[in-house]
Short mmCIF file of C-alpha atoms in Angstrom, two decimals:
data_model
loop_
_atom_site.label_atom_id
_atom_site.label_comp_id
_atom_site.label_asym_id
_atom_site.label_seq_id
_atom_site.Cartn_x
_atom_site.Cartn_y
_atom_site.Cartn_z
CA MET A 1 -35.68 15.39 -18.02
CA THR A 2 -31.76 15.65 -17.47
CA PRO A 3 -30.30 12.87 -15.76
CA VAL A 4 -29.39 13.00 -12.09
CA ARG A 5 -26.85 11.17 -10.31
CA THR A 6 -27.51 11.21 -6.79
CA TRP A 7 -24.31 9.87 -4.84
CA ARG A 8 -23.81 7.60 -7.48
CA THR A 9 -26.01 4.35 -6.24
CA ALA A 10 -27.43 6.14 -3.18
CA PRO A 11 -29.67 9.55 -2.88
CA PHE A 12 -28.36 12.34 -1.36
CA ALA A 13 -31.20 11.84 0.74
CA LEU A 14 -29.74 8.70 2.42
CA ILE A 15 -26.53 11.15 2.69
CA LEU A 16 -27.98 14.00 4.35
CA ALA A 17 -29.66 12.41 7.01
CA ALA A 18 -29.06 13.08 10.51
CA GLY A 19 -25.64 12.12 10.86
CA LEU A 20 -24.33 9.42 13.08
CA ILE A 21 -21.20 8.67 14.85
CA ALA A 22 -20.62 5.05 15.24
CA SER A 23 -21.34 3.94 18.64
CA CYS A 24 -18.56 2.02 20.31
CA SER A 25 -18.24 1.36 24.18
CA ASP A 26 -16.08 4.09 24.75
CA ARG A 27 -17.22 6.84 22.32
CA SER A 28 -19.60 9.83 23.17
CA LYS A 29 -23.18 9.46 21.94
CA THR A 30 -25.45 12.77 20.82
CA PRO A 31 -29.38 12.55 21.00
CA THR A 32 -28.80 13.69 17.37
CA ALA A 33 -27.11 10.59 16.52
CA GLU A 34 -29.03 8.28 18.18
CA ALA A 35 -32.29 9.56 16.90
CA GLY A 36 -30.74 9.19 13.42
CA ALA A 37 -29.76 5.92 13.83
CA GLU A 38 -33.01 4.65 15.04
CA ALA A 39 -35.07 6.02 12.27
CA GLY A 40 -32.39 4.99 9.55
CA PRO A 41 -32.15 6.65 6.15
CA ALA A 42 -35.51 5.34 4.77
CA GLU A 43 -37.53 7.63 7.08
CA TYR A 44 -36.22 10.86 5.36
CA GLU A 45 -38.69 11.97 2.44
CA ARG A 46 -37.05 12.03 -0.98
CA GLY A 47 -38.46 14.18 -4.15
CA PRO A 48 -38.87 13.71 -7.50
CA HIS A 49 -35.36 13.22 -8.40
CA ASN A 50 -34.56 10.92 -5.46
CA GLY A 51 -32.95 13.63 -3.53
CA ARG A 52 -33.61 14.60 0.18
CA LEU A 53 -36.63 16.90 0.41
CA LEU A 54 -36.51 19.73 2.82
CA ARG A 55 -40.06 21.34 3.66
CA ASP A 56 -41.04 24.95 5.28
CA GLY A 57 -44.86 25.19 4.90
CA ASP A 58 -45.83 25.20 1.02
CA PHE A 59 -42.11 25.58 0.08
CA SER A 60 -39.62 22.91 -0.31
CA LEU A 61 -36.23 22.34 -1.67
CA GLU A 62 -34.72 18.79 -2.97
CA VAL A 63 -31.06 18.55 -2.40
CA THR A 64 -29.16 16.42 -5.02
CA ILE A 65 -25.54 15.76 -6.00
CA TYR A 66 -25.00 15.33 -9.65
CA GLU A 67 -21.98 13.15 -10.29
CA GLU A 68 -22.45 12.63 -14.15
CA GLY A 69 -19.48 15.24 -14.71
CA PRO A 70 -16.21 15.14 -13.48
CA ALA A 71 -16.59 16.32 -9.98
CA PRO A 72 -20.06 15.87 -8.17
CA LEU A 73 -22.03 19.46 -7.94
CA PHE A 74 -25.31 20.19 -6.10
CA ARG A 75 -28.37 20.67 -8.20
CA LEU A 76 -31.36 22.15 -6.20
CA TYR A 77 -34.74 21.63 -7.03
CA PRO A 78 -37.61 24.35 -5.77
CA TYR A 79 -40.97 23.36 -5.38
CA LEU A 80 -44.24 25.60 -4.01
CA LYS A 81 -47.30 23.11 -2.73
CA ASP A 82 -45.01 20.13 -4.08
CA ARG A 83 -45.43 21.67 -7.93
CA PRO A 84 -42.13 22.62 -9.48
CA LEU A 85 -41.09 26.35 -8.78
CA ASP A 86 -38.91 28.71 -10.94
CA PRO A 87 -35.54 28.44 -9.58
CA ARG A 88 -34.98 32.37 -10.56
CA GLN A 89 -37.44 33.25 -7.46
CA VAL A 90 -35.19 31.60 -5.29
CA GLN A 91 -31.98 32.12 -3.78
CA VAL A 92 -29.87 29.49 -1.95
CA SER A 93 -26.70 29.54 -0.01
CA ILE A 94 -25.03 26.46 1.82
CA ALA A 95 -22.35 25.92 4.18
CA LEU A 96 -20.69 22.76 4.83
CA THR A 97 -18.74 22.69 7.84
CA ARG A 98 -15.99 20.00 7.70
CA LEU A 99 -14.05 18.30 10.38
CA GLY A 100 -11.05 20.54 12.01
CA PRO A 101 -13.13 22.83 11.11
CA LYS A 102 -13.21 24.03 7.50
CA ILE A 103 -16.50 25.82 5.98
CA ASP A 104 -16.99 25.09 2.19
CA ARG A 105 -19.49 27.47 1.10
CA PHE A 106 -21.79 27.49 -2.18
CA THR A 107 -23.83 29.74 -3.57
CA PHE A 108 -26.62 29.00 -6.63
CA MET A 109 -27.85 30.48 -9.80
CA PRO A 110 -30.77 29.31 -11.81
CA GLU A 111 -29.98 26.74 -14.64
CA ALA A 112 -32.67 25.11 -16.73
CA ASP A 113 -35.30 23.65 -13.87
CA TYR A 114 -32.62 23.55 -11.23
CA LEU A 115 -30.34 25.73 -8.81
CA ALA A 116 -26.61 25.28 -9.77
CA SER A 117 -23.20 26.13 -8.14
CA PRO A 118 -19.57 25.73 -9.61
CA GLY A 119 -18.27 24.83 -6.27
CA VAL A 120 -17.30 20.88 -6.24
CA VAL A 121 -18.42 19.12 -3.25
CA SER A 122 -15.21 17.71 -2.65
CA GLU A 123 -14.46 14.31 -0.60
CA PRO A 124 -15.09 13.01 2.15
CA HIS A 125 -18.61 13.85 1.90
CA SER A 126 -18.88 14.31 5.93
CA PHE A 127 -20.02 17.52 7.42
CA ASP A 128 -22.12 19.47 9.40
CA VAL A 129 -24.98 21.04 6.55
CA SER A 130 -26.74 24.46 6.79
CA ILE A 131 -28.72 25.51 4.16
CA ALA A 132 -30.45 29.30 3.80
CA ALA A 133 -33.34 29.65 1.02
CA THR A 134 -35.16 33.00 0.80
CA ARG A 135 -38.14 33.27 -1.99
CA GLY A 136 -40.35 36.09 -1.73
CA GLY A 137 -38.97 37.99 1.37
CA ALA A 138 -39.58 34.66 3.30
CA ARG A 139 -36.76 32.99 4.62
CA SER A 140 -36.33 29.19 5.17
CA THR A 141 -33.30 27.50 7.05
CA TRP A 142 -32.39 23.88 7.75
CA THR A 143 -29.33 22.30 9.36
CA TYR A 144 -28.43 18.54 9.85
CA GLN A 145 -25.58 16.28 10.14
CA SER A 146 -23.81 14.08 7.23
CA TYR A 147 -21.09 12.19 8.64
CA GLU A 148 -19.38 9.34 6.28
CA GLY A 149 -15.92 7.56 7.02
CA ARG A 150 -16.09 9.02 10.42
CA THR A 151 -15.86 7.54 13.95
CA VAL A 152 -15.24 8.57 17.59
CA ILE A 153 -12.82 6.54 19.62
CA LYS A 154 -11.88 7.87 23.46
CA ALA A 155 -7.89 8.27 23.51
CA ASP A 156 -7.40 5.28 26.36
CA ALA A 157 -9.45 2.81 23.98
CA ALA A 158 -7.44 3.85 20.63
CA LYS A 159 -3.91 3.42 22.75
CA ALA A 160 -5.04 0.11 23.75
CA GLY A 161 -5.95 -0.88 20.32
CA GLY A 162 -2.16 -0.09 19.18
CA VAL A 163 -3.46 3.32 17.56
CA LYS A 164 -0.33 5.79 16.54
CA THR A 165 -0.87 8.90 14.59
CA GLU A 166 2.01 11.09 13.18
CA ARG A 167 2.03 14.52 11.40
CA ALA A 168 1.86 14.48 7.64
CA GLY A 169 4.66 16.08 5.89
CA ALA A 170 7.95 16.33 3.70
CA ALA A 171 9.97 12.44 3.45
CA VAL A 172 12.76 11.32 1.27
CA LEU A 173 11.50 8.25 -1.07
CA GLY A 174 13.72 5.89 -2.01
CA GLU A 175 13.30 4.87 -5.57
CA THR A 176 13.83 0.80 -5.88
CA LEU A 177 13.96 -1.65 -8.99
CA PRO A 178 13.02 -5.25 -8.48
CA LEU A 179 15.58 -8.20 -9.20
CA SER A 180 15.27 -11.86 -9.55
CA GLY A 181 18.35 -14.28 -9.10
CA ARG A 182 19.60 -17.29 -7.59
CA VAL A 183 21.78 -18.16 -4.40
CA GLU A 184 25.14 -19.62 -5.29
CA LEU A 185 28.16 -20.48 -3.71
CA THR A 186 30.97 -17.68 -4.18
CA PRO A 187 34.02 -18.74 -6.08
CA GLU A 188 36.09 -18.83 -2.94
CA GLY A 189 33.41 -20.85 -1.65
CA GLN A 190 34.52 -24.26 -3.45
CA SER A 191 37.40 -26.05 -4.67
CA GLU A 192 37.51 -29.07 -7.12
CA VAL A 193 39.95 -32.01 -5.16
CA TYR A 194 42.52 -33.86 -8.14
CA ALA A 195 44.85 -36.30 -7.41
CA ARG A 196 48.33 -34.96 -7.91
CA TYR A 197 49.85 -37.82 -9.97
CA PRO A 198 47.52 -40.14 -12.28
CA GLY A 199 46.78 -43.73 -9.93
CA ARG A 200 44.71 -45.88 -8.68
CA VAL A 201 42.45 -44.74 -5.62
CA MET A 202 43.58 -47.18 -2.89
CA ALA A 203 41.28 -45.25 -0.07
CA LEU A 204 38.25 -43.08 -0.09
CA ASN A 205 37.48 -41.50 3.06
CA ALA A 206 34.54 -39.09 1.76
CA VAL A 207 30.88 -39.33 1.31
CA LEU A 208 28.41 -37.13 -0.27
CA GLY A 209 26.99 -34.55 2.04
CA GLN A 210 30.00 -35.02 4.67
CA ARG A 211 31.17 -32.10 6.35
CA VAL A 212 35.14 -32.19 6.22
CA GLN A 213 37.77 -29.92 7.53
CA ARG A 214 40.69 -27.92 5.70
CA GLY A 215 43.92 -30.47 5.64
CA GLN A 216 41.66 -34.09 6.54
CA ILE A 217 42.86 -36.60 4.64
CA LEU A 218 40.35 -37.64 2.26
CA ALA A 219 41.46 -40.00 -0.09
CA ARG A 220 45.20 -42.24 -0.69
CA VAL A 221 46.14 -42.80 -4.16
CA GLU A 222 48.99 -45.02 -5.73
CA SER A 223 50.89 -43.48 -8.14
CA SER A 224 50.97 -45.09 -11.73
CA GLU A 225 54.37 -44.04 -12.15
CA SER A 226 56.51 -44.54 -8.71
CA LEU A 227 54.06 -47.02 -7.17
CA GLN A 228 54.19 -44.84 -4.48
CA THR A 229 51.03 -43.95 -2.38
CA TYR A 230 50.09 -40.77 -1.60
CA SER A 231 47.46 -38.77 0.43
CA ILE A 232 45.06 -36.12 -0.56
CA THR A 233 43.73 -33.95 1.79
CA ALA A 234 40.67 -31.25 2.03
CA PRO A 235 42.04 -27.42 0.30
CA ILE A 236 39.11 -25.97 2.42
CA SER A 237 36.57 -26.78 4.98
CA GLY A 238 33.35 -27.52 3.87
CA ILE A 239 30.55 -30.30 2.43
CA ILE A 240 31.36 -32.53 -0.38
CA LEU A 241 29.38 -31.93 -2.84
CA THR A 242 30.71 -34.40 -5.66
CA LYS A 243 32.28 -37.55 -5.83
CA THR A 244 33.26 -39.02 -9.05
CA VAL A 245 35.27 -41.91 -7.87
CA ASN A 246 35.26 -44.88 -5.56
CA VAL A 247 38.19 -47.39 -4.29
CA GLY A 248 40.05 -49.11 -7.03
CA ALA A 249 39.16 -46.39 -9.96
CA MET A 250 41.67 -44.57 -11.53
CA ALA A 251 42.36 -40.87 -10.80
CA GLY A 252 43.37 -38.71 -14.01
CA ASP A 253 43.03 -35.39 -15.04
CA SER A 254 39.33 -34.94 -13.61
CA PRO A 255 38.56 -33.95 -10.13
CA ILE A 256 37.66 -37.12 -7.89
CA LEU A 257 35.53 -34.44 -5.69
CA THR A 258 34.33 -31.09 -5.39
CA ILE A 259 33.85 -29.46 -1.92
CA GLY A 260 31.64 -26.20 -1.07
CA ASP A 261 31.56 -23.85 1.98
CA PRO A 262 28.14 -23.41 2.91
CA SER A 263 29.17 -19.93 4.91
CA ARG A 264 30.54 -18.54 1.75
CA LEU A 265 27.12 -17.49 -0.57
CA HIS A 266 26.20 -14.80 -2.71
CA ALA A 267 22.97 -14.10 -4.81
CA GLU A 268 23.46 -13.61 -8.40
CA PHE A 269 21.06 -11.00 -9.89
CA PHE A 270 20.04 -11.09 -13.52
CA LEU A 271 20.48 -7.40 -14.97
CA TYR A 272 18.46 -6.74 -18.16
CA PRO A 273 19.89 -4.03 -20.28
CA LYS A 274 17.19 -1.47 -19.79
CA ASP A 275 17.63 -1.88 -15.96
CA ALA A 276 21.35 -2.52 -16.02
CA GLU A 277 22.50 1.90 -16.29
CA ARG A 278 20.64 2.26 -13.25
CA VAL A 279 22.60 -0.32 -11.16
CA ARG A 280 25.62 0.45 -9.29
CA VAL A 281 28.08 -1.60 -7.20
CA GLY A 282 27.71 -0.14 -3.72
CA GLN A 283 23.84 0.29 -3.92
CA LYS A 284 21.62 -1.45 -1.55
CA VAL A 285 19.80 -4.28 -1.81
CA ASP A 286 17.06 -6.32 0.40
CA VAL A 287 17.04 -10.01 -0.53
CA ALA A 288 14.07 -12.07 0.15
CA SER A 289 13.56 -15.80 -0.31
CA GLN A 290 10.96 -17.10 -3.34
CA ALA A 291 8.24 -17.96 -0.09
CA GLY A 292 9.43 -14.52 1.93
CA ASP A 293 10.17 -16.34 4.62
CA HIS A 294 14.01 -15.21 5.18
CA ARG A 295 15.36 -11.96 4.37
CA ALA A 296 18.95 -10.43 4.22
CA VAL A 297 20.20 -7.02 3.23
CA GLY A 298 23.12 -6.51 1.41
CA VAL A 299 25.11 -4.34 -1.37
CA ILE A 300 25.90 -5.03 -5.01
CA ASN A 301 29.74 -5.65 -4.44
CA ALA A 302 30.39 -6.38 -8.12
CA ILE A 303 28.49 -6.67 -11.54
CA LEU A 304 30.38 -8.84 -14.20
CA PRO A 305 31.43 -7.37 -17.66
CA GLY A 306 29.72 -10.10 -19.66
CA ALA A 307 26.33 -10.14 -20.95
CA ASP A 308 24.72 -13.74 -21.76
CA PRO A 309 24.42 -13.97 -25.18
CA ALA A 310 21.17 -15.62 -25.25
CA SER A 311 19.36 -13.38 -22.44
CA GLN A 312 21.11 -10.56 -22.61
CA THR A 313 21.41 -9.90 -19.09
CA LEU A 314 24.31 -9.17 -16.82
CA VAL A 315 25.13 -10.55 -13.51
CA ALA A 316 24.97 -8.44 -10.35
CA LEU A 317 26.64 -9.95 -6.76
CA VAL A 318 25.26 -9.37 -3.56
CA ARG A 319 26.99 -11.56 -0.53
CA LEU A 320 24.58 -13.27 1.56
CA PRO A 321 24.89 -13.88 5.58
CA PHE A 322 25.07 -17.62 6.33
CA GLN A 323 21.62 -17.04 8.87
CA ASN A 324 22.11 -20.88 10.35
CA GLY A 325 21.69 -22.43 6.41
CA VAL A 326 18.51 -21.04 5.17
CA TRP A 327 20.23 -19.70 2.07
CA ARG A 328 20.96 -22.98 -0.21
CA PRO A 329 23.07 -22.74 -3.52
CA GLY A 330 20.21 -22.77 -6.51
CA LEU A 331 17.42 -21.75 -4.58
CA GLY A 332 15.95 -18.42 -6.31
CA VAL A 333 15.44 -15.36 -4.63
CA GLN A 334 14.16 -12.09 -5.13
CA GLY A 335 15.72 -8.68 -4.59
CA THR A 336 14.74 -5.00 -4.55
CA VAL A 337 17.87 -2.59 -5.08
CA GLN A 338 17.69 1.55 -4.33
CA VAL A 339 18.74 2.85 -7.29
CA GLY A 340 18.00 6.48 -6.01
CA GLN A 341 16.05 8.66 -3.74
CA GLY A 342 14.43 12.13 -3.58
CA SER A 343 12.59 14.30 -1.59
CA VAL A 344 8.84 15.27 -1.87
CA PRO A 345 6.79 17.86 0.22
CA LEU A 346 4.08 15.40 1.40
CA ALA A 347 4.15 11.75 2.28
CA VAL A 348 2.35 9.31 4.59
CA ARG A 349 3.20 6.02 5.80
CA THR A 350 2.66 3.30 3.53
CA LYS A 351 1.18 0.61 6.33
CA ALA A 352 -1.07 3.82 6.63
CA LEU A 353 -2.74 3.63 3.37
CA GLN A 354 -6.47 1.62 3.55
CA PRO A 355 -9.14 1.20 1.09
CA PHE A 356 -12.38 2.94 1.40
CA ARG A 357 -14.87 2.57 -1.23
CA ASP A 358 -12.90 3.20 -4.41
CA PHE A 359 -10.70 5.30 -2.84
CA THR A 360 -7.38 4.98 -0.86
CA VAL A 361 -7.42 6.58 2.14
CA VAL A 362 -5.66 7.52 5.50
CA TYR A 363 -7.65 8.65 8.67
CA ALA A 364 -7.48 12.01 9.86
CA LYS A 365 -7.80 12.58 13.55
CA VAL A 366 -9.08 15.36 15.62
CA GLY A 367 -9.55 15.44 18.84
CA ASP A 368 -11.17 11.88 19.50
CA THR A 369 -12.64 11.98 16.29
CA TYR A 370 -11.47 10.01 13.04
CA GLU A 371 -12.09 10.30 9.35
CA VAL A 372 -11.15 8.95 5.93
CA ARG A 373 -9.27 11.50 3.67
CA MET A 374 -9.49 10.37 -0.02
CA LEU A 375 -5.57 10.54 -1.46
CA GLU A 376 -4.47 11.22 -4.90
CA LEU A 377 -0.97 9.31 -4.56
CA GLY A 378 2.29 9.51 -6.61
CA ARG A 379 5.46 7.67 -5.86
CA ARG A 380 5.48 4.58 -3.38
CA THR A 381 8.07 2.71 -1.39
CA ASP A 382 7.89 0.25 1.26
CA ASP A 383 7.94 2.70 3.99
CA TRP A 384 6.82 5.78 2.15
CA THR A 385 3.98 7.22 -0.09
CA GLU A 386 3.60 10.55 -1.69
CA VAL A 387 0.59 12.25 -1.63
CA LEU A 388 -0.44 14.39 -4.53
CA GLY A 389 -3.63 15.93 -3.05
CA GLY A 390 -6.53 15.32 -0.61
CA LEU A 391 -4.50 15.86 2.30
CA GLU A 392 -3.24 19.15 4.02
CA PRO A 393 0.52 19.32 5.37
CA GLY A 394 0.64 19.11 8.98
CA THR A 395 -2.47 17.05 9.72
CA GLU A 396 -2.53 14.21 12.04
CA TYR A 397 -3.32 10.74 10.55
CA VAL A 398 -3.35 7.32 11.76
CA SER A 399 0.03 5.52 10.93
CA GLU A 400 -0.29 2.57 12.81
CA GLY A 401 -3.50 0.19 13.91
CA ALA A 402 -5.33 2.27 11.10
CA PHE A 403 -7.29 -1.19 10.38
CA LEU A 404 -8.90 -0.61 13.90
CA ILE A 405 -10.57 2.62 12.42
CA ARG A 406 -11.43 1.02 9.35
CA ALA A 407 -13.03 -1.68 11.12
CA ASP A 408 -14.91 0.35 13.22
CA ILE A 409 -16.44 2.63 10.82
CA GLU A 410 -17.54 -0.60 8.57
CA LYS A 411 -19.14 -1.99 11.67
CA SER A 412 -20.85 0.96 12.37
CA GLY A 413 -22.08 1.89 8.51
CA ALA A 414 -20.63 5.10 8.85
CA SER A 415 -20.14 5.60 5.03
CA HIS A 416 -22.57 6.05 2.26
CA ASP A 417 -22.80 4.13 -0.96
CA HIS A 418 -21.36 5.55 -4.09
#
């Protein structure tokens, strides 16, 4: 017998049960939904192929979904007095009314021991089902609800929960490139302090980590040639970073101190050859600390012309704000540079995306009803994600607070297993 796969792991009978809309304190209920919730999917009769079995007297029809191929398709098995019936003796049509509303119609032709339709049962599998079958002049009809990924939440409850919506449409996506680097003092933000004339250090008013002001006397040195003592002052304001002499030591051609101004910082980002051609001076860069606790926005103000012989990387410089000392020289940083942008005809907010079974979805809104829309996605940025399929332009969808809709659907069990 040809293998039949019904909703991957769950029979179609479980899905085409009386549809239930997940209950919550402020949503509307219907007797059909409540009865379906009480009975549960196990109450519905299944056929030999593990599908939903619909009866009308001696005639019955088993409805399954075959998913071994590239797309889910209906397969219907007719019976007379519970014995297989030649499918050529039966004509069947199915109408699926979706939220919106939109109606998908299916007509069937006999194939082997079942009736098949070329129409794909597209996601989401959430609809009101209407089936009409004709056999020997007798007509049988069935209707029921089959909802998944759907819930009803009143407007005031949604507003209180922080749910916001907008219309799906065109957007401008910025193309970005990740960068790694480190924080360093700018060349203007550091200065080495030398003795003007070689001699012995007679006094030293500087310790590591000390903050000094420009013009402040830091040391007094006795010239070895004139034996006169002269003062050495701070060339810039900043903090003592290095100290190489003490009182009594000889000061010569090497610096005795190094001063750094912590308010003059930049990030040095490393550009690999494959990326260097896309990065330009003036491009916007989002800078983040390694832990992500601190962020800043800057632009590339210079790209050094020479490449490191070992790593073959160039260096791009981005000035950093002081921000009360959160950026410290030597610490690693991450950057995201915007290297281009382009328009796409359909996109949704990236923060609106949610997982649902094996899909990435947004929640469409029609009145007080919310329902999943399985998406085929393209390019993605922090703000926008391109939609290639699964959503109609102009659809109202949840852009903020989607987690509330997701939690309500999961709590109610308003989804079937695939």
